[in-house]
Structures are given as structure tokens and as C-alpha cells.
XYZ file of N, CA and C in Angstrom:
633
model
N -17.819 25.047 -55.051
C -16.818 24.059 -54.635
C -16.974 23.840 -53.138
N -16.910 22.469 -52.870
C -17.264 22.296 -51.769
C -16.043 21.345 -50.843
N -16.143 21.940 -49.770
C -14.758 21.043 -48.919
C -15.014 20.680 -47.618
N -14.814 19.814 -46.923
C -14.928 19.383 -45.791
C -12.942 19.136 -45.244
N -12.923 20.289 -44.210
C -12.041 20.250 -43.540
C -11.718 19.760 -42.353
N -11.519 18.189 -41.740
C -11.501 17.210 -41.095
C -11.127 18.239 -39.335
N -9.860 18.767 -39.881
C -8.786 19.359 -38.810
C -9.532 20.491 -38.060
N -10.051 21.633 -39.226
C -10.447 22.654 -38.656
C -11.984 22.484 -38.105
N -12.856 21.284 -38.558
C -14.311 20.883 -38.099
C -14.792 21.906 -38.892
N -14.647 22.411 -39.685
C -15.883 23.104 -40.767
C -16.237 22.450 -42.530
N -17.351 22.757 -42.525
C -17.288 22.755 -44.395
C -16.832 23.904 -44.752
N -16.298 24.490 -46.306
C -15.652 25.725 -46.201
C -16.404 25.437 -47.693
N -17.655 26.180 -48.198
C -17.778 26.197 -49.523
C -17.359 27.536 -50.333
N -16.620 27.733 -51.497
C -16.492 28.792 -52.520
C -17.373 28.983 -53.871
N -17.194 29.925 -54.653
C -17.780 30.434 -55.565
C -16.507 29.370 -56.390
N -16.499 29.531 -58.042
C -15.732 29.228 -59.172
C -14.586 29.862 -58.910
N -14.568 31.427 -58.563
C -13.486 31.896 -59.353
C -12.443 31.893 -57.423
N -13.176 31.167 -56.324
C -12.210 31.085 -55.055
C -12.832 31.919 -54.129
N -14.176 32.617 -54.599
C -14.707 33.518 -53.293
C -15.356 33.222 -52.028
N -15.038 33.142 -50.684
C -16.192 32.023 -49.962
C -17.288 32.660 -49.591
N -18.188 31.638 -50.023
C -19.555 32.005 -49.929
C -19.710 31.451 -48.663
N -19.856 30.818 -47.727
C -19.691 30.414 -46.330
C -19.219 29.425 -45.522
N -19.122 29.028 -44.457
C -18.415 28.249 -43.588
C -19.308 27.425 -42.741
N -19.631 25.990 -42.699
C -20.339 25.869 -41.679
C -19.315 24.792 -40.822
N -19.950 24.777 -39.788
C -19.405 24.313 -38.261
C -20.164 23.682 -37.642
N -20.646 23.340 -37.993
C -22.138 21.954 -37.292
C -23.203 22.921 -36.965
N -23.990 21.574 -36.247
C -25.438 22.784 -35.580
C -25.554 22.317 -34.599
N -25.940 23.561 -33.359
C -25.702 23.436 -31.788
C -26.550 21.605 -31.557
N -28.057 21.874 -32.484
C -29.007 20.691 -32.183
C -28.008 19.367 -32.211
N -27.405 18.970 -33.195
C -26.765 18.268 -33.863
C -25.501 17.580 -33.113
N -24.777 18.677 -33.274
C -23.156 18.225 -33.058
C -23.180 18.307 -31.576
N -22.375 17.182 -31.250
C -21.947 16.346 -29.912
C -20.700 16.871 -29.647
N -20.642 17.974 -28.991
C -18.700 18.575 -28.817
C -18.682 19.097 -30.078
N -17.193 18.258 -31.027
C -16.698 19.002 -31.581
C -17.124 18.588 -33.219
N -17.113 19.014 -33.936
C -17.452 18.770 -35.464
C -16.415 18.148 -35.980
N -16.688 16.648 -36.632
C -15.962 16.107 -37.340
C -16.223 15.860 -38.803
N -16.269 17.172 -39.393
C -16.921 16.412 -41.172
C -15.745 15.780 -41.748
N -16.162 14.390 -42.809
C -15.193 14.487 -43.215
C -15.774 13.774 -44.807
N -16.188 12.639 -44.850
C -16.635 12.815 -46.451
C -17.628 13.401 -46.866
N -17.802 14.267 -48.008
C -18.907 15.330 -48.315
C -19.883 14.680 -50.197
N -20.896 15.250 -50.098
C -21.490 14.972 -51.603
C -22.496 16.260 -51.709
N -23.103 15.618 -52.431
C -24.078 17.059 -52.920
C -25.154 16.044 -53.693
N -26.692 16.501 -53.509
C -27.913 15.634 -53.870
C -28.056 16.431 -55.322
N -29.286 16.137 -56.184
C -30.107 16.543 -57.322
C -30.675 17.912 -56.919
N -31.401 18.465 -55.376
C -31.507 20.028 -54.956
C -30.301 20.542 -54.279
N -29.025 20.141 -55.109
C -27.885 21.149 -54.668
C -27.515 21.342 -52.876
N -28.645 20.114 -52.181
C -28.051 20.021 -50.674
C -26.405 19.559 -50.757
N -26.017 19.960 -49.614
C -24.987 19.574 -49.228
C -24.810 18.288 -48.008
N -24.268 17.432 -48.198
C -24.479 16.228 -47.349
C -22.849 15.884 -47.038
N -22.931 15.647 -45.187
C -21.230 15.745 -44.884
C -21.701 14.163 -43.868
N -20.526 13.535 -43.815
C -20.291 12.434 -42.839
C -20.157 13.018 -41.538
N -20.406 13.011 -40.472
C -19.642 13.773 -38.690
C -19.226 12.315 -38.322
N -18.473 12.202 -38.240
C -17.782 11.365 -37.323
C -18.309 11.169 -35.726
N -17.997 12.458 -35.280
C -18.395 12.636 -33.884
C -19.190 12.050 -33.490
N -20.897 12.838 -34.220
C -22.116 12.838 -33.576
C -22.844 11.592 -34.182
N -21.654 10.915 -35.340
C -22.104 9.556 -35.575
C -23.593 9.974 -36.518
N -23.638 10.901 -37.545
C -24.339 11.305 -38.154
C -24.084 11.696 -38.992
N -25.344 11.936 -40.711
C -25.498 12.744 -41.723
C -25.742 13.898 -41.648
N -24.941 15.014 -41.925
C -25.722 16.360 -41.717
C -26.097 16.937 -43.296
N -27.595 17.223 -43.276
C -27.517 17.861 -44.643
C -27.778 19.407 -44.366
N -27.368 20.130 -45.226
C -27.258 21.707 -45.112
C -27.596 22.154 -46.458
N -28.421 23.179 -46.567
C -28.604 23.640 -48.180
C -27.415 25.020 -48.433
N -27.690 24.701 -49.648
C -26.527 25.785 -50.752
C -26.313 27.132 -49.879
N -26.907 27.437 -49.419
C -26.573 28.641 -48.265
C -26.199 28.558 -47.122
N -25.668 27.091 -46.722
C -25.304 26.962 -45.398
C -25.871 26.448 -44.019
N -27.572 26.909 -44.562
C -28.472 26.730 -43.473
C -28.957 25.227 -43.290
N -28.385 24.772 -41.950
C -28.588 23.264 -41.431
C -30.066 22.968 -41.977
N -30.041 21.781 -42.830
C -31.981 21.116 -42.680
C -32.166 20.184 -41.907
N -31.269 18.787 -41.498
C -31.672 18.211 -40.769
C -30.600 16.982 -40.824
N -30.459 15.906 -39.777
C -29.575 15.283 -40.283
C -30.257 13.740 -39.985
N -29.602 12.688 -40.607
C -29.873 11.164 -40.748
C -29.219 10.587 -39.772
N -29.710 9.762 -39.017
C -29.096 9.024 -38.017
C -29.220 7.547 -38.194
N -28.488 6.648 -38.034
C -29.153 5.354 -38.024
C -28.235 4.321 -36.686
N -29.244 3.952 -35.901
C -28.841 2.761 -35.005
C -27.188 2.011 -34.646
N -27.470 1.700 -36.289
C -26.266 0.892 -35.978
C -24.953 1.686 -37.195
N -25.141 2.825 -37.270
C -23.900 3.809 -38.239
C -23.043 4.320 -37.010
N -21.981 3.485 -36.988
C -20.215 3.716 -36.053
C -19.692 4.636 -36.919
N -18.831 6.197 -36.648
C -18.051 6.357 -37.194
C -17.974 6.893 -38.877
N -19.288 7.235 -39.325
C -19.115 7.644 -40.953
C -18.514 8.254 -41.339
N -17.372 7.872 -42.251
C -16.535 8.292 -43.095
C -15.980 8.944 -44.391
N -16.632 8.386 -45.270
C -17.141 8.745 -46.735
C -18.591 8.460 -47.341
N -18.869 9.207 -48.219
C -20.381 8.753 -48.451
C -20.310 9.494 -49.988
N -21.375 9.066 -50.514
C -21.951 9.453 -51.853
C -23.414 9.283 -51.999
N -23.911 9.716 -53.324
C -25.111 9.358 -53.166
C -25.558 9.126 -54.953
N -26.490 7.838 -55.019
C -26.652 7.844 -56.668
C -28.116 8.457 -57.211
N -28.590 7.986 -58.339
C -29.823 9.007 -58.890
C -30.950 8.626 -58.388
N -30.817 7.329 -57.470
C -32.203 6.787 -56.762
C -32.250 7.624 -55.422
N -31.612 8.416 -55.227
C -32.013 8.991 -53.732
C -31.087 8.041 -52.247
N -30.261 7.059 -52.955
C -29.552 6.096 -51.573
C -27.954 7.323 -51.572
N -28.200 7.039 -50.171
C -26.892 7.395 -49.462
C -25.978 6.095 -49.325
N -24.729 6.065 -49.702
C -23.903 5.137 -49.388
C -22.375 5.551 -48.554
N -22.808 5.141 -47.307
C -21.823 5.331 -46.458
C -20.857 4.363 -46.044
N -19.384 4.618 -46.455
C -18.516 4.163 -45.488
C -17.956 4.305 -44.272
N -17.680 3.234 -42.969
C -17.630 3.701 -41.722
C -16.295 3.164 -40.895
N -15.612 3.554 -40.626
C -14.595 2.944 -39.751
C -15.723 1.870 -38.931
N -14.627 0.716 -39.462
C -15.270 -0.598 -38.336
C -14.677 -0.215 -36.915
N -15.717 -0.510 -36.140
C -16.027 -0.077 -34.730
C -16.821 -1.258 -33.791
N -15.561 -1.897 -33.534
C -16.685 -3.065 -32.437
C -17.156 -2.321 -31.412
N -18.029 -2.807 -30.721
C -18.742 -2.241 -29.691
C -19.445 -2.843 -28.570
N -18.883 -2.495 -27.041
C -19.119 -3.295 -25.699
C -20.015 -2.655 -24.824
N -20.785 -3.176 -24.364
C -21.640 -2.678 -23.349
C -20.967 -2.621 -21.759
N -20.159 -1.380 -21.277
C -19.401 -1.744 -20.395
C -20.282 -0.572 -18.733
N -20.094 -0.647 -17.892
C -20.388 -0.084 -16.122
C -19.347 0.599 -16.205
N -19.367 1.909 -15.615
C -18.045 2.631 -14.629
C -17.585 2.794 -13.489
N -17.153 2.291 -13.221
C -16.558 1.786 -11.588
C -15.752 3.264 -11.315
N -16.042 3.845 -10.504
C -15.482 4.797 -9.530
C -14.336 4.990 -9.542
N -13.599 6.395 -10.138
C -11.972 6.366 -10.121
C -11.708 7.532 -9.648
N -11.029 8.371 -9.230
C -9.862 9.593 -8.991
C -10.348 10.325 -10.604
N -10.248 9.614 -11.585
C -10.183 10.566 -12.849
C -11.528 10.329 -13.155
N -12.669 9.045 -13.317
C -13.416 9.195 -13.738
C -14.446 10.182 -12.835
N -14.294 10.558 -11.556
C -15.288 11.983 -10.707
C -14.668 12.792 -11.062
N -13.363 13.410 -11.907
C -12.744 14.682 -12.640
C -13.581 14.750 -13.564
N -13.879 13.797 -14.303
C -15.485 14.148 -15.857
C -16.328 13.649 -15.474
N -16.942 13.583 -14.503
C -18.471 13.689 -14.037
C -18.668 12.548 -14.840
N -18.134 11.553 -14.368
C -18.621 9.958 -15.261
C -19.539 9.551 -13.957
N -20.830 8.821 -14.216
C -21.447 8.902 -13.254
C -21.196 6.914 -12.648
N -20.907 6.474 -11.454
C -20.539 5.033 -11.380
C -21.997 4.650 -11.215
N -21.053 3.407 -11.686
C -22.032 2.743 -12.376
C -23.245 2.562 -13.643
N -23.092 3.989 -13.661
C -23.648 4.431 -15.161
C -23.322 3.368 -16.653
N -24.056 3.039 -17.571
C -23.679 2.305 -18.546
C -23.310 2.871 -19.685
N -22.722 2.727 -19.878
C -22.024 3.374 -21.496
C -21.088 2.275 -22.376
N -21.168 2.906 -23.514
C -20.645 1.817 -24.607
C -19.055 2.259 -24.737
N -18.263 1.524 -25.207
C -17.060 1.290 -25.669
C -16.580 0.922 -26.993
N -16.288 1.941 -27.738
C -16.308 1.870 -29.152
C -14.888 1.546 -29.663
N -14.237 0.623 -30.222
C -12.361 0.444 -30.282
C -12.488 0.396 -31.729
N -11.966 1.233 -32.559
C -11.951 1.503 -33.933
C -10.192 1.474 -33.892
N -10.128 1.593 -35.038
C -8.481 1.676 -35.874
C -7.095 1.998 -34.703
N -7.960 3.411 -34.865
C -6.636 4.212 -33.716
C -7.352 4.593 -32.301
N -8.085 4.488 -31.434
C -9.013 4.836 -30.595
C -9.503 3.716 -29.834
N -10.323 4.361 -28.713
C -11.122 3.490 -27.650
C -11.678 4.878 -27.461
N -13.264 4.913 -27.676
C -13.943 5.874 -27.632
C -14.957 5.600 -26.595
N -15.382 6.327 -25.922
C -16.576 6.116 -24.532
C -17.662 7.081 -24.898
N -19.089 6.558 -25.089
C -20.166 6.875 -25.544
C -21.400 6.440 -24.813
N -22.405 7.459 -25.595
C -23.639 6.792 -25.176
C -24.399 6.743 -26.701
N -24.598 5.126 -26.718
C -24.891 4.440 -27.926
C -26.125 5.203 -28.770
N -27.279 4.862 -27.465
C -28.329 5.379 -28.274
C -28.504 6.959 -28.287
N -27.747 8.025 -27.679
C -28.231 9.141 -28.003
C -27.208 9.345 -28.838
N -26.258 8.491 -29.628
C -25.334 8.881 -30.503
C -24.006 9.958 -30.267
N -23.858 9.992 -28.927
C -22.571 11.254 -28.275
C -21.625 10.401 -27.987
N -20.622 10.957 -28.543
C -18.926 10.085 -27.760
C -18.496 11.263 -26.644
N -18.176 11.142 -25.690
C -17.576 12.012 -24.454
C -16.227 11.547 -24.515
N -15.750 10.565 -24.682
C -14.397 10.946 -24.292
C -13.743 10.007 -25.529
N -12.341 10.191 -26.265
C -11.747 9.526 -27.355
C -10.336 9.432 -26.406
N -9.637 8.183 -26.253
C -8.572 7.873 -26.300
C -7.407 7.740 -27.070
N -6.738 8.235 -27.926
C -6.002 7.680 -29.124
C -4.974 6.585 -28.667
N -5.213 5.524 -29.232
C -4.381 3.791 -29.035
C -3.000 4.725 -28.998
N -2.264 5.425 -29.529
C -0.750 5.827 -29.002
C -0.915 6.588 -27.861
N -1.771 6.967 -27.249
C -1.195 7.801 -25.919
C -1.991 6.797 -24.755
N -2.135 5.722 -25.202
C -3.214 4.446 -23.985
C -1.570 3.770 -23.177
N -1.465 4.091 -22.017
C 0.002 3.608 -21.321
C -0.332 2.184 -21.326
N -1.607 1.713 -20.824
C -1.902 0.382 -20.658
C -3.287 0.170 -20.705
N -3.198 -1.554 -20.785
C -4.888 -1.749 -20.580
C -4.838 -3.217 -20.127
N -5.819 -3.416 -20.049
C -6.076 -5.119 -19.315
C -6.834 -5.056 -18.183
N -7.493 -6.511 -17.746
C -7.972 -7.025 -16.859
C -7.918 -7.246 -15.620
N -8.301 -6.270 -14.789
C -7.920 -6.725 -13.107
C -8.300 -7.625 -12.506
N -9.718 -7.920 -12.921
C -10.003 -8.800 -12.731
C -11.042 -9.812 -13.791
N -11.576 -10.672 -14.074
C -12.526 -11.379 -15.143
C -13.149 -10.479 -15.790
N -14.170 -9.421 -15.036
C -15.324 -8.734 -15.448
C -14.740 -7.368 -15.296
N -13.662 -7.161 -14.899
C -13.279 -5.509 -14.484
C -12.068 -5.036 -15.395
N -12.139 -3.887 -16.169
C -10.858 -3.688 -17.203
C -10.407 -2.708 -16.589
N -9.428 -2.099 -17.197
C -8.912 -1.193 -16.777
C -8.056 -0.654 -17.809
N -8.063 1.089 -17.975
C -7.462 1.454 -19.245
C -6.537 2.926 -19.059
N -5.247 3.129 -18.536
C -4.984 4.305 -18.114
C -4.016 4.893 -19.533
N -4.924 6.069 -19.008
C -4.275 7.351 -20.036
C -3.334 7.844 -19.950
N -2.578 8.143 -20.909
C -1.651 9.487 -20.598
C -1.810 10.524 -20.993
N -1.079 11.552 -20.321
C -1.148 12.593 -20.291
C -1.803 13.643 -21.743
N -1.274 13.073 -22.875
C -1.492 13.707 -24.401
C -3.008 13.139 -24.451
N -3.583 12.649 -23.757
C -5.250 12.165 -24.039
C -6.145 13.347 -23.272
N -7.199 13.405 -24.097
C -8.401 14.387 -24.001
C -8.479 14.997 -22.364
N -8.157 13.877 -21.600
C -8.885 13.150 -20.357
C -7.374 13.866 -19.396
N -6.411 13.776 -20.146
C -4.996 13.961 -18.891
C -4.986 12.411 -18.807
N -3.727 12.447 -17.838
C -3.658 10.918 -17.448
C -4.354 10.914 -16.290
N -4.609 9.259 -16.234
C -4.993 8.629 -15.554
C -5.377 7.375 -15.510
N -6.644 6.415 -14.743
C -6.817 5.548 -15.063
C -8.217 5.081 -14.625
N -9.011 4.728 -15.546
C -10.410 4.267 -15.929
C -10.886 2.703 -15.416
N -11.799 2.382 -14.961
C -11.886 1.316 -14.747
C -13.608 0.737 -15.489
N -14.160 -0.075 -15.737
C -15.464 -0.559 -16.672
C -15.772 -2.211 -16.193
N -16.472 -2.044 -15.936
C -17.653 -3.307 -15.529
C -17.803 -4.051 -17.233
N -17.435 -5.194 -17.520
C -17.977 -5.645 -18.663
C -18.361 -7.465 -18.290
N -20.111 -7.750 -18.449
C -20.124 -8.600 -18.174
C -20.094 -9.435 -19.067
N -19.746 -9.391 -20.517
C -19.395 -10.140 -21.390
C -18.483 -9.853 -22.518
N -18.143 -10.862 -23.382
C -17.395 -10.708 -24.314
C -16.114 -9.540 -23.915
N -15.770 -10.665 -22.192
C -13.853 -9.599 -21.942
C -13.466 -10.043 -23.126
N -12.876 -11.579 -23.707
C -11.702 -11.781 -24.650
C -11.990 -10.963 -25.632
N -13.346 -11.006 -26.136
C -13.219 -9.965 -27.935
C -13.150 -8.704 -27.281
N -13.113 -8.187 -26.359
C -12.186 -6.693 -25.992
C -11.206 -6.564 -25.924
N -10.459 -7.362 -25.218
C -8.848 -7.449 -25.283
C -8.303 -7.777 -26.396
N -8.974 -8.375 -27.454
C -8.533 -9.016 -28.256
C -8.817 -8.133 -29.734
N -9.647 -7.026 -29.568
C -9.877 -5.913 -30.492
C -8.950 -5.053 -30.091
N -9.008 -4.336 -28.871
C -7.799 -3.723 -28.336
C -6.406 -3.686 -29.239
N -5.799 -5.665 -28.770
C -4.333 -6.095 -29.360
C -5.037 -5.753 -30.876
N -5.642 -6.311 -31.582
C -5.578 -6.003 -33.240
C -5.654 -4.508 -33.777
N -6.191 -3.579 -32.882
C -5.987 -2.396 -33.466
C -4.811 -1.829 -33.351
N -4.065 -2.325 -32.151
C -2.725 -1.483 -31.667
C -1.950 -1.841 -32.741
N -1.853 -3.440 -32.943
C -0.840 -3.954 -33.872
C -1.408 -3.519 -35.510
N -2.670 -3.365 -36.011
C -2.902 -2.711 -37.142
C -2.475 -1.251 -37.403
N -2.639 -0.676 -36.001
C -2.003 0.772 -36.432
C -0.097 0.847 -36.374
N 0.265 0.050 -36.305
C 1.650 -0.208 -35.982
C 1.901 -0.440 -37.644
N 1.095 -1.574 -37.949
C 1.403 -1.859 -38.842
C 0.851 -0.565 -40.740
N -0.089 0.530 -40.302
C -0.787 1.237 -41.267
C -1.395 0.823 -41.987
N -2.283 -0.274 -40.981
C -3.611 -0.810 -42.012
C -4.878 -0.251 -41.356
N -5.908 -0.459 -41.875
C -7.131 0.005 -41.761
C -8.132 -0.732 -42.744
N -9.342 -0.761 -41.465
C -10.662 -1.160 -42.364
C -11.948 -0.642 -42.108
N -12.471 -0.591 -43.824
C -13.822 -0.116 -42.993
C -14.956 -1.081 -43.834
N -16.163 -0.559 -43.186
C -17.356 -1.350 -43.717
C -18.253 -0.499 -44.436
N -19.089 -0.702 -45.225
C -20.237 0.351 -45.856
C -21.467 -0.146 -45.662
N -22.281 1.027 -45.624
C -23.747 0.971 -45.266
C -24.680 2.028 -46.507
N -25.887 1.196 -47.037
C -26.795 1.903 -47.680
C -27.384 2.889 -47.144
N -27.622 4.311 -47.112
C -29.070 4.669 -46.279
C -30.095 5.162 -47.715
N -31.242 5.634 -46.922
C -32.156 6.301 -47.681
C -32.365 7.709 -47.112
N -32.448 8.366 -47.973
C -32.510 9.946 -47.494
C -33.739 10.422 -47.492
């Protein structure tokens, strides 16, 4: 029996009769911070296959626990649930996750996490979140949750600005990002997630892979 425990970041597999046969917790190679499994399956050789959220990856692990390797793909935001059928496809669902190519402009909080200015990093605004990443090596560094965001908006055309409070990863403070395009569909993903999570909706999208 196999479980993926979202909260505690482990898989927790048992025997039939409730005995655990082991625990895994990501792999150092792998996991980006903290382990997020959360939908799990199992292949035709009894691998074990988990969604990470985090590291924005497939991790597969065999019947004993021991990491084999995991699936990455380009454009997979956020995987959520997954399965897999008798042809060998992975089918993943993913929290929809628009995504901005934004600069970091120099703050009081952003030299507290060694955000480097001017550095480029992506901006990921899913359901409940505004997540700060680096796209192609697949790592999120910092998650905002949309209820503890005091504010956000435009200082100026190309310059946002997004301060935290205190209950965020980060402490409070306030962030600033270079975006030289597409400000309105940021602000405007921003307002639809706040008001979707207000409201307890959610969406996601699915993706084929091959294993």
C-alpha cells in the first residue's frame, strides 16, 4: 500500500496487514528544498511513481524505496496527479500556472535571500500562490501564498511590486521585478486567482508523458 503524504513530504509505503516497509523523502539529486509528493501510481515493474510539486518533477523509486531517476519536462508547472496506462504513457495533471519572465530590482528583503539584482527569474501565479523560480533548472526558491500577499501592483509600467507579510516563507516585506512584457496578463492573473480562491475554485490542465 502505497501513500503519498502531501503535509509531511514523504511517501509512506506498508505491507497488507499495516507494517511499514519504508519511507521515502525525496533524493538530495532531485528535490529542490522541500518534498512535495502528492499524486502517486505504480508501473507493470512494481516502480513507484509520485508527482513533486516542488522540483516540478516525476520521481520514480523502486519497491524498496531506492530513488531510480526522475522525468522532467520543459513545460510541466506544478504536477499534481498522474497515472499511468498499459502503453507505458504517464498522464499528468498540473495546477495551471501562468508564467512571466520577470528582473529583480534591489530591495532591503530581496539582499536578506541573496536574490541576486538584476538576476532573471520566472514568476509562476497558480491558484493560491506567486511562486519565484528558475524555469529551466526547474527550482522554486521562494512561494508566496495569495492570503498572506498585503499587496501588489505597479509602480511603475515595467516595475511591480509585491509585499509580503509576515506568515510568508520570506517574513514581510517587499519585492520589486523588472517585467518587460505582458504587465496586464500579470495583474490580471494575480486579480483572477485571488478572486478564484475567494471564491474555492480551481483549475488544472493535463499533460501526456512517456516514461
Amino acid at each position: 500500500i502505497c501513500v503519498s503524504d502531501y503535509g509531511a513530504g514523504a511517501i509512506v509505503v506498508v505491507n497488507q496487514t499495516g507494517k511499514l516497509r519504508f519511507i521515502y523523502t525525496g533524493s538530495p539529486g532531485t528535490t529542490k528544498g522541500l518534498f512535495f509528493p502528492s499524486g502517486i501510481a505504480t508501473d507493470s515493474q512494481s516502480q513507484i511513481l509520485t508527482a513533486d510539486s516542488n522540483s516540478q518533477c516525476i520521481h520514480i523509486i523502486d519497491q524498496d524505496g531506492q530513488f531510480l531517476r526522475d522525468i522532467k519536462h520543459n513545460d510541466l508547472h506544478f504536477p499534481r496527479v498522474l497515472c499511468m496506462n498499459n502503453s507505458g504513457n504517464i498522464f499528468v495533471a498540473e495546477w495551471e500556472a501562468q508564467v512571466f519572465d520577470v528582473g529583480v530590482q534591489e530591495t532591503e528583503t530581496s539582499r536578506r535571500l541573496n536574490l541576486e539584482n538584476g538576476a532573471n527569474y520566472k514568476l509562476f501565479v497558480t491558484k493560491d500562490s506567486i511562486d519565484l523560480g528558475d524555469f529551466n533548472r526547474q527550482e522554486i526558491k521562494i512561494k508566496w501564498p495569495l492570503k498572506y500577499i498585503r499587496r501588489y501592483g505597479f509602480h511603475t509600467r515595467n516595475l511591480f511590486m509585491l509585499e509580503a507579510g509576515r506568515r510568508c516563507e520570506t517574513g514581510e516585506g517587499c519585492f520589486n521585478f523588472f517585467i518587460d512584457t505582458n504587465q496586464k496578463e500579470l495583474k490580471m492573473a494575480i486579480d483572477n486567482a485571488a478572486y478564484d480562491q475567494s471564491e474555492g475554485a480551481f483549475s488544472v490542465k493535463f499533460r501526456t508523458l512517456r516514461n
